[in-house]
Short mmCIF file of C-alpha atoms in Angstrom, two decimals:
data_model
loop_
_atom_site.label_atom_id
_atom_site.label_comp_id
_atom_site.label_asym_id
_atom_site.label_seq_id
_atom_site.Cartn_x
_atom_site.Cartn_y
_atom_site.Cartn_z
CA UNK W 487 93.83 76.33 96.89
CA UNK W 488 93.22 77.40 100.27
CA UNK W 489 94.96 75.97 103.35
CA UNK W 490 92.21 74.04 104.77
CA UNK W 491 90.36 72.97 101.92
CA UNK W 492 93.82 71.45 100.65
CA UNK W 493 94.37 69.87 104.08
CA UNK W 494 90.84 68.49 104.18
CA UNK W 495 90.88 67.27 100.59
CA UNK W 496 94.18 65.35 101.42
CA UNK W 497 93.32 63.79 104.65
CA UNK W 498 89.82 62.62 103.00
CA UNK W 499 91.67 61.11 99.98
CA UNK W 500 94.12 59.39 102.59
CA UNK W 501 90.94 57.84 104.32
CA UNK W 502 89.96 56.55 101.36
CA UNK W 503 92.67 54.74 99.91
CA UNK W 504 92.83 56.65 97.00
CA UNK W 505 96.66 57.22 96.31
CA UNK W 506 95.72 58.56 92.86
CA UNK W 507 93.48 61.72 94.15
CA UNK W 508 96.17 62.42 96.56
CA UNK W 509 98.88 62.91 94.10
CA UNK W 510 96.26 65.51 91.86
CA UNK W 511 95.40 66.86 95.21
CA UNK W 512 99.08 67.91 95.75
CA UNK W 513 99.74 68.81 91.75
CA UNK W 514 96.58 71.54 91.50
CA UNK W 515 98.12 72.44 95.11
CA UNK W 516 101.41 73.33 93.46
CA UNK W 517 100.24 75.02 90.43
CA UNK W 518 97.14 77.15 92.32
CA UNK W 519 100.25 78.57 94.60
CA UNK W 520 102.04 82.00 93.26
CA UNK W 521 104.57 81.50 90.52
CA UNK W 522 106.84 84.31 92.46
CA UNK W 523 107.54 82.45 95.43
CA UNK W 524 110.03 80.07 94.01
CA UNK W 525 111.95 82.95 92.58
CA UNK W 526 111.33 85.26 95.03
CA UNK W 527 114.36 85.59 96.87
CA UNK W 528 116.65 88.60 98.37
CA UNK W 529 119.34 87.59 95.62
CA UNK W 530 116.51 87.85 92.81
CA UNK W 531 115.23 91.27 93.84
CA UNK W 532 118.93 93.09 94.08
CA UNK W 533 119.88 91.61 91.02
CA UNK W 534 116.75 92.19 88.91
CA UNK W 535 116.67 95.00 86.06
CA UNK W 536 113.95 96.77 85.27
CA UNK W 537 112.13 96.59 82.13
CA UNK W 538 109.29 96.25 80.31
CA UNK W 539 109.83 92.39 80.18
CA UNK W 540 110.60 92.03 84.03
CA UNK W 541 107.44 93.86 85.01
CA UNK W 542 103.87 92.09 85.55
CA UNK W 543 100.22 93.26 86.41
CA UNK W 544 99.08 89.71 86.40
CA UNK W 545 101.60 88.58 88.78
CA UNK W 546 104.31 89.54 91.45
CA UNK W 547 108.28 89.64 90.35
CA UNK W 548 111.64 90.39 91.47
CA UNK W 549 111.66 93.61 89.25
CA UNK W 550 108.54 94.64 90.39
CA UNK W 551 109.61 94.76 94.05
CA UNK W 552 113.11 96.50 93.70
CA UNK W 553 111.10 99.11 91.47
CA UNK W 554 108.53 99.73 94.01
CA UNK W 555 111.30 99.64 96.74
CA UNK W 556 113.27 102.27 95.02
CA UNK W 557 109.87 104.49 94.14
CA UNK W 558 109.28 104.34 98.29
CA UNK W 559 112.22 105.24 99.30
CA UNK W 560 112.00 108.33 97.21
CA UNK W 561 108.80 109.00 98.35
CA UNK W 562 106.91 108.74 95.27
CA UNK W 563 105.07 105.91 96.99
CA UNK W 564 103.40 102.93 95.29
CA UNK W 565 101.08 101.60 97.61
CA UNK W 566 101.78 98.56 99.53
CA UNK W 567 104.85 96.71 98.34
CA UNK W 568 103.84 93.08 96.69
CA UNK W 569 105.81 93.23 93.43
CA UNK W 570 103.47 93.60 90.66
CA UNK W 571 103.39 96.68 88.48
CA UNK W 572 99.67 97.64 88.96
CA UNK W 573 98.34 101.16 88.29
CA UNK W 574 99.58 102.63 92.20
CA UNK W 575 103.03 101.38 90.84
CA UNK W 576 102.10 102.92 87.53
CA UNK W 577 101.24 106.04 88.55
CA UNK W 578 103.87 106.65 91.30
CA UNK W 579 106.04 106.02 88.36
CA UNK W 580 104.80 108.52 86.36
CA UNK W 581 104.99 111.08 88.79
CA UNK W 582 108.86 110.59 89.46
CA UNK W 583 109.51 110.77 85.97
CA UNK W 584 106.99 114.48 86.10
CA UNK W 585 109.34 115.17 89.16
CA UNK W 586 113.04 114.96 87.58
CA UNK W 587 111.54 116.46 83.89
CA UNK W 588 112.12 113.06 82.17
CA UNK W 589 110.10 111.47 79.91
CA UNK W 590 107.55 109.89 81.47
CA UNK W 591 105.16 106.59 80.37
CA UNK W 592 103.52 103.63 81.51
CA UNK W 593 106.95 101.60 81.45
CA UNK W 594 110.32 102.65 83.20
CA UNK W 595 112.30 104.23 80.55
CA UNK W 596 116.05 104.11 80.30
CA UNK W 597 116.33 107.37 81.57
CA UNK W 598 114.13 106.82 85.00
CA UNK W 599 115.50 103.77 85.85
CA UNK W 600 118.79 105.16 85.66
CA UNK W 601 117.70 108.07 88.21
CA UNK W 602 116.15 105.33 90.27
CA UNK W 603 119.05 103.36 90.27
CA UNK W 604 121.16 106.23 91.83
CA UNK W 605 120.02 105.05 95.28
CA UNK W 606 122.31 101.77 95.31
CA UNK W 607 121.81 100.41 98.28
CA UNK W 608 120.01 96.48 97.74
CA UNK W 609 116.46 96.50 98.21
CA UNK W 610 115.83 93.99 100.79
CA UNK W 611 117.84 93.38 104.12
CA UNK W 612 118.38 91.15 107.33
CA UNK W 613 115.84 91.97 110.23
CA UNK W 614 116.07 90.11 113.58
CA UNK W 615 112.45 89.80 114.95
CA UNK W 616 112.14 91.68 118.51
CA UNK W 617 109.97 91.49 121.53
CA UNK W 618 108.08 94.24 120.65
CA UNK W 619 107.06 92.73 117.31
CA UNK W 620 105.63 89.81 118.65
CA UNK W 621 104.33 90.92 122.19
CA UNK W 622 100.48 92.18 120.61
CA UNK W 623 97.95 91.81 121.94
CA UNK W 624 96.75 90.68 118.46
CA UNK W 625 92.78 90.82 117.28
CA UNK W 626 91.66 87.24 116.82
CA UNK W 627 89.89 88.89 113.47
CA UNK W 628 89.32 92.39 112.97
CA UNK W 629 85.64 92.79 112.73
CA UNK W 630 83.66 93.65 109.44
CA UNK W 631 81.45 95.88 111.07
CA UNK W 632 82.05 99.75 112.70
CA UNK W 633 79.56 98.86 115.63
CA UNK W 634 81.54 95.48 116.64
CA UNK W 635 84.47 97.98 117.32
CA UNK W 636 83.57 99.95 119.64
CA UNK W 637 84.39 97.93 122.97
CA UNK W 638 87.41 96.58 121.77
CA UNK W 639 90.46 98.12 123.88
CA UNK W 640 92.48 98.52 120.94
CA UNK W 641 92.36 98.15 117.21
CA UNK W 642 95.94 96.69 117.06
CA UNK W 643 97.10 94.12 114.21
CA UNK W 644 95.72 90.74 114.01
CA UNK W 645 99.27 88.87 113.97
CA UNK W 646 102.90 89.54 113.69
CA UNK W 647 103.10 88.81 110.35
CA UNK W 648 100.54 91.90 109.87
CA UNK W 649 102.71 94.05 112.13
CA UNK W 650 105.21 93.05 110.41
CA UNK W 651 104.60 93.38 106.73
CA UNK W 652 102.87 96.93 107.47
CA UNK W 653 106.58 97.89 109.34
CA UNK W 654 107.96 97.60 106.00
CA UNK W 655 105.54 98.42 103.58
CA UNK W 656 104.99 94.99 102.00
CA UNK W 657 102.35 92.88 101.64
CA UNK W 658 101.68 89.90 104.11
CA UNK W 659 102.04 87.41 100.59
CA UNK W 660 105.51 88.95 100.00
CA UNK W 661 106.66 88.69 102.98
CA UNK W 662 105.30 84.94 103.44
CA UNK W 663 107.12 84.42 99.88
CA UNK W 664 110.72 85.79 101.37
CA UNK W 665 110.29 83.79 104.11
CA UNK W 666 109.38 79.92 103.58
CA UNK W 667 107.97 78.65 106.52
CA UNK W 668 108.45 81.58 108.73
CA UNK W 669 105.74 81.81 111.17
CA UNK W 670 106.73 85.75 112.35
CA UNK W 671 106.14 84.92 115.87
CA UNK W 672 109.55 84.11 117.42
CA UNK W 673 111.50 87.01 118.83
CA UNK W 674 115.09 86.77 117.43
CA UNK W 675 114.23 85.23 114.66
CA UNK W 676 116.21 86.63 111.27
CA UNK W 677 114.07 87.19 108.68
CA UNK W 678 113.83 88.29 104.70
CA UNK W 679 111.74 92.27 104.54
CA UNK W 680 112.43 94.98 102.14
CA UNK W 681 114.46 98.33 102.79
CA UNK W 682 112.30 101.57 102.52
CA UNK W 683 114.02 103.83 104.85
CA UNK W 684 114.34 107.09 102.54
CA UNK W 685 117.98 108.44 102.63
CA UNK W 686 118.99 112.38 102.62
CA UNK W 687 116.82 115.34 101.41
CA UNK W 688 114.17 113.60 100.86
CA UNK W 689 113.22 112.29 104.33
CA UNK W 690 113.75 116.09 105.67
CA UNK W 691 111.99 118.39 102.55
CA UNK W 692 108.72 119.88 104.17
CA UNK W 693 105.67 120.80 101.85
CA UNK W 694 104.88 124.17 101.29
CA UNK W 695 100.79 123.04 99.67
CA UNK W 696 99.28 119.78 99.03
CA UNK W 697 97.12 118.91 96.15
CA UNK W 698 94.43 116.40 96.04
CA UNK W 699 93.68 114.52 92.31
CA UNK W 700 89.96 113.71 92.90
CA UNK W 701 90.23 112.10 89.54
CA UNK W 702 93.52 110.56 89.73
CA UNK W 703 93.15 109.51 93.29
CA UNK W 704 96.31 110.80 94.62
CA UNK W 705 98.07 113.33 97.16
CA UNK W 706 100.97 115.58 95.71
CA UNK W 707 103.03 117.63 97.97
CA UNK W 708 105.01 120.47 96.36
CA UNK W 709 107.88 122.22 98.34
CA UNK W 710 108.18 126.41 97.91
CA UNK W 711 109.77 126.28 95.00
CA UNK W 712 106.57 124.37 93.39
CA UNK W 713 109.11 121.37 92.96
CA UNK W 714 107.06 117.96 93.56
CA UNK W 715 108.40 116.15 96.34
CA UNK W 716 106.45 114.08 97.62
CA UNK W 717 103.68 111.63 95.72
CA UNK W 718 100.82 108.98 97.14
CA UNK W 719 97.97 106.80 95.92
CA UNK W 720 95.07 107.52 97.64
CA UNK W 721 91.79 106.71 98.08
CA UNK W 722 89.71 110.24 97.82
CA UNK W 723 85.54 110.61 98.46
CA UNK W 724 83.02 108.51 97.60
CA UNK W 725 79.27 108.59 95.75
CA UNK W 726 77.56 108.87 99.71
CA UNK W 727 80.12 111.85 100.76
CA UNK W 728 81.66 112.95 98.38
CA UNK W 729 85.30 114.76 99.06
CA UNK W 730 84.92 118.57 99.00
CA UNK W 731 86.06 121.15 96.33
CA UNK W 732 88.63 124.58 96.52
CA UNK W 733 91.36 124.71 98.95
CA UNK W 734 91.34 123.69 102.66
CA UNK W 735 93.80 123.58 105.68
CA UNK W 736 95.53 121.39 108.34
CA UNK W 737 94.33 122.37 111.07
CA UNK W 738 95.66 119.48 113.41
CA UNK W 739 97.67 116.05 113.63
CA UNK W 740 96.67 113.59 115.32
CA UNK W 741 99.04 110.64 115.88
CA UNK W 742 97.01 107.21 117.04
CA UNK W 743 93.90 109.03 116.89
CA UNK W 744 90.35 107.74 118.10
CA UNK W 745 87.57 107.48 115.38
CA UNK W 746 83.94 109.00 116.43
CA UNK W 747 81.25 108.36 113.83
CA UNK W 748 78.82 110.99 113.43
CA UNK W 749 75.74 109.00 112.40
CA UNK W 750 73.96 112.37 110.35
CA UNK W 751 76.63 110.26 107.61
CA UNK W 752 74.81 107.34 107.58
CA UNK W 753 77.42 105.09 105.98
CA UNK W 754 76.78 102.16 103.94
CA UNK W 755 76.63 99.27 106.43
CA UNK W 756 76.62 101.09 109.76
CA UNK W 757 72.96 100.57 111.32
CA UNK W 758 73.65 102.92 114.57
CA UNK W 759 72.10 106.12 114.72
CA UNK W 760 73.64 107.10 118.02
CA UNK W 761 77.23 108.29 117.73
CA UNK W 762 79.94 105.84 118.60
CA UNK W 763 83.66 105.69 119.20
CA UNK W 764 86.59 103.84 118.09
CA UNK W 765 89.81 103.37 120.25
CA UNK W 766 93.28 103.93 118.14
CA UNK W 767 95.05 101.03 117.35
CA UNK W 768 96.69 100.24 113.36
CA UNK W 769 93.32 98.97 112.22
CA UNK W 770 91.08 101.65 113.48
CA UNK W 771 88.91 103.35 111.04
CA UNK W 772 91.30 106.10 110.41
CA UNK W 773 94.38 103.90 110.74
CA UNK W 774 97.97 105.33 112.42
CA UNK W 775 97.25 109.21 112.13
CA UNK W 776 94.64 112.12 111.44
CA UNK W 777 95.31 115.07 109.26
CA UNK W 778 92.39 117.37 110.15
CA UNK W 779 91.68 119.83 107.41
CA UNK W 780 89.68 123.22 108.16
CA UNK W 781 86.16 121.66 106.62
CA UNK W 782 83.82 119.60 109.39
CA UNK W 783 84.92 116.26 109.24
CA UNK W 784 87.01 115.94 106.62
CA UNK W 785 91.06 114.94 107.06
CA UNK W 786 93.52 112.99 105.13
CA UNK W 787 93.90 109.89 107.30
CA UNK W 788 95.67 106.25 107.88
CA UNK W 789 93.81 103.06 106.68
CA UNK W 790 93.57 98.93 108.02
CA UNK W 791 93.78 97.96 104.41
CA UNK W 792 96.34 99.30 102.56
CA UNK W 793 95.73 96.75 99.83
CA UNK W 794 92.85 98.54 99.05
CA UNK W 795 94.37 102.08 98.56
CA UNK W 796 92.72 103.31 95.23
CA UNK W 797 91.01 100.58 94.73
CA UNK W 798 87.46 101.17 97.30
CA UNK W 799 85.95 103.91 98.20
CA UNK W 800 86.73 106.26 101.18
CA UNK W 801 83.99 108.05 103.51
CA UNK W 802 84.64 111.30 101.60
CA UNK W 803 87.93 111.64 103.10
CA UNK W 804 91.52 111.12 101.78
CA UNK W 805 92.69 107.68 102.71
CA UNK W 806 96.41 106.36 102.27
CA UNK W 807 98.14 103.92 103.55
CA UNK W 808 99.17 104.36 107.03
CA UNK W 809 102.76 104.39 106.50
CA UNK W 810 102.05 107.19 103.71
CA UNK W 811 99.95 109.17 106.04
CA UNK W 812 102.35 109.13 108.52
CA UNK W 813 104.82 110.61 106.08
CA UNK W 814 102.92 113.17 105.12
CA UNK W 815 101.82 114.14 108.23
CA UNK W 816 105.67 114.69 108.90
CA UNK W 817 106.18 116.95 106.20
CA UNK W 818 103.14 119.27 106.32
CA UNK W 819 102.02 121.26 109.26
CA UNK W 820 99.29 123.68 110.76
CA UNK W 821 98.21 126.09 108.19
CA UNK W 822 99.09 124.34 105.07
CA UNK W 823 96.67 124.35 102.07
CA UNK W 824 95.10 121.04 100.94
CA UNK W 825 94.08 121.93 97.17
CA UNK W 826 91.27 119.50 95.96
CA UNK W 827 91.32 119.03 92.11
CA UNK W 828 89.47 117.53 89.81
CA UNK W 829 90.86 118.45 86.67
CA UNK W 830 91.63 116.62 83.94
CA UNK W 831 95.49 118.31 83.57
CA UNK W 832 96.85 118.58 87.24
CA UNK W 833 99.41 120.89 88.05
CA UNK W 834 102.71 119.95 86.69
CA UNK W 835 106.12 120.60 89.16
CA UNK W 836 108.65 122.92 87.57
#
């Protein structure tokens, strides 16, 4: 049940006298809200094993989280962190096991969780809110629409809790759920996030080619050796531009970079046929960074919704999460070939 609906419902069964509908008001209230967040907890995460049993689609769980945690930090990259084993967590999975020749499935065998496990610091950790986190300016709402965009000064996050969540890869749900009654907005506050700094070679390793899975919706980066190194769910093309064929190039990185729509596109739900732009900011278009690739308009880029990551469709481009694109941008640079695949058997690492 939503916040204000519950709040109305309450205060007009108060009004009324009617004790009874208060008490069901506040029992659906209980069971509509996520099972995980009573057993949510830093303790919970550290301590879970992973397993077939301790894993959920449906909903979020302490297993779930330190398995995503430990995929990130390797940088074979689920998505946005929120604890349930979906298909980015799935196939991030996959490609691990691809990466260290084990035996790979749609469950964490023995064998992978024990490589995962080799990282053993705990998966979550102390942060004291700063300044910077809650200084903004924050969007009131971030607007639906590409034309409403254009005069704002900057495309920044709509709340702390945003900022937040997107500084450490999790979802704004799992971070509410780590942190009862936390309102994010207090500098030196200590609060509940998840550790996904990446530790040793694999923060350093720089790609040698990148390959696109039109298919599979996801980004590969392979080092000179052809090992895989590097692995992200993406969101790649869609049915009014589709993403191109054969092998590109970076041409350019862009950090914070503006978005200018062309309007010979013509996007679904964009009315403007005069070219526009959009100022950086965390929610522009394009999110955090730009990736430009040697074909006219087309990059591998930064997103505002990182829940969505192979879920909607893209503009024809290659669309990760901004904290993805950000690492990839790191480890590629000017000249490097973008393959773009669509074959049903991608290109295995040796």
């Amino acid at each position: 049940m939503e916040d204000g609906v519950f709040r109305r419902t309450v205060m007009n069964a108060w009004s009324a006298g009617r004790a009874r509908d208060i008490c069901i008001v506040l029992v659906l209230a209980l069971t509509a809200t996520p099972a995980f967040a009573a057993e949510m907890t830093a303790d919970a995460i550290n301590a879970a094993e992973v397993s077939k049993k301790s894993l959920s689609n449906d909903k979020p769980t302490p297993a779930g989280v330190r398995l995503q945690v430990l995929l990130d930090r390797a940088h074979f990259s689920p998505g946005e962190i929120d604890g349930r084993f979906g298909e980015n967590a799935r196939k991030a999975l996959r490609a691990y096991a691809e990466a260290r020749q084990l035996p790979g499935s749609d469950s964490p065998t023995e064998e992978v969780w024990k490589a995962l496990r080799t990282d053993g610091r705990p998966a979550t950790l102390t942060y004291t809110i700063t300044e910077q986190d809650v200084a903004g300016p924050f969007l009131n709402k971030l607007p639906a629409k590409m034309e409403d965009m254009k005069d704002i000064p900057k495309l920044g996050f709509t709340s702390p809790r945003e900022a937040l969540a997107e500084k450490f890869h999790m979802s704004e749900r799992l971070l509410a759920a780590l942190n009862p009654g936390q309102r994010f907005d207090r500098a030196g506050d200590t609060i509940v996030v998840v550790d996904t700094a990446s530790a040793g070679e694999e923060a350093q390793a720089k790609a040698d080619r990148v390959e696109v899975d039109k298919v599979r919706q996801t980004v590969k980066l392979f080092d000179k050796s052809n090992a895989l190194i590097g692995f992200y769910p993406a969101t790649v093309g869609s049915t009014e531009k589709p993403s191109p064929s054969g092998t590109l190039k970076v041409t350019e990185i862009s950090k914070n970079p503006f978005y200018r729509y062309n309007p010979a596109y013509r996007f679904k739900g964009v009315k403007s046929r005069k070219p526009f732009t959009i100022k950086p900011g965390p929610n522009n278009p394009v999110g955090t960074v730009w990736i430009n690739l040697s074909a006219d308009g087309y990059g591998i880029h930064g997103t505002p919704s990182p829940d969505k990551i192979s879920k909607a469709e893209s503009h024809g481009c290659v669309r990760l999460t901004n904290w993805d694109a950000e690492r990839v941008a790191a480890r590629v640079a000017k000249g490097t070939p973008v393959a773009f695949t669509d074959d049903r058997y991608p290109t295995a690492a040796r």
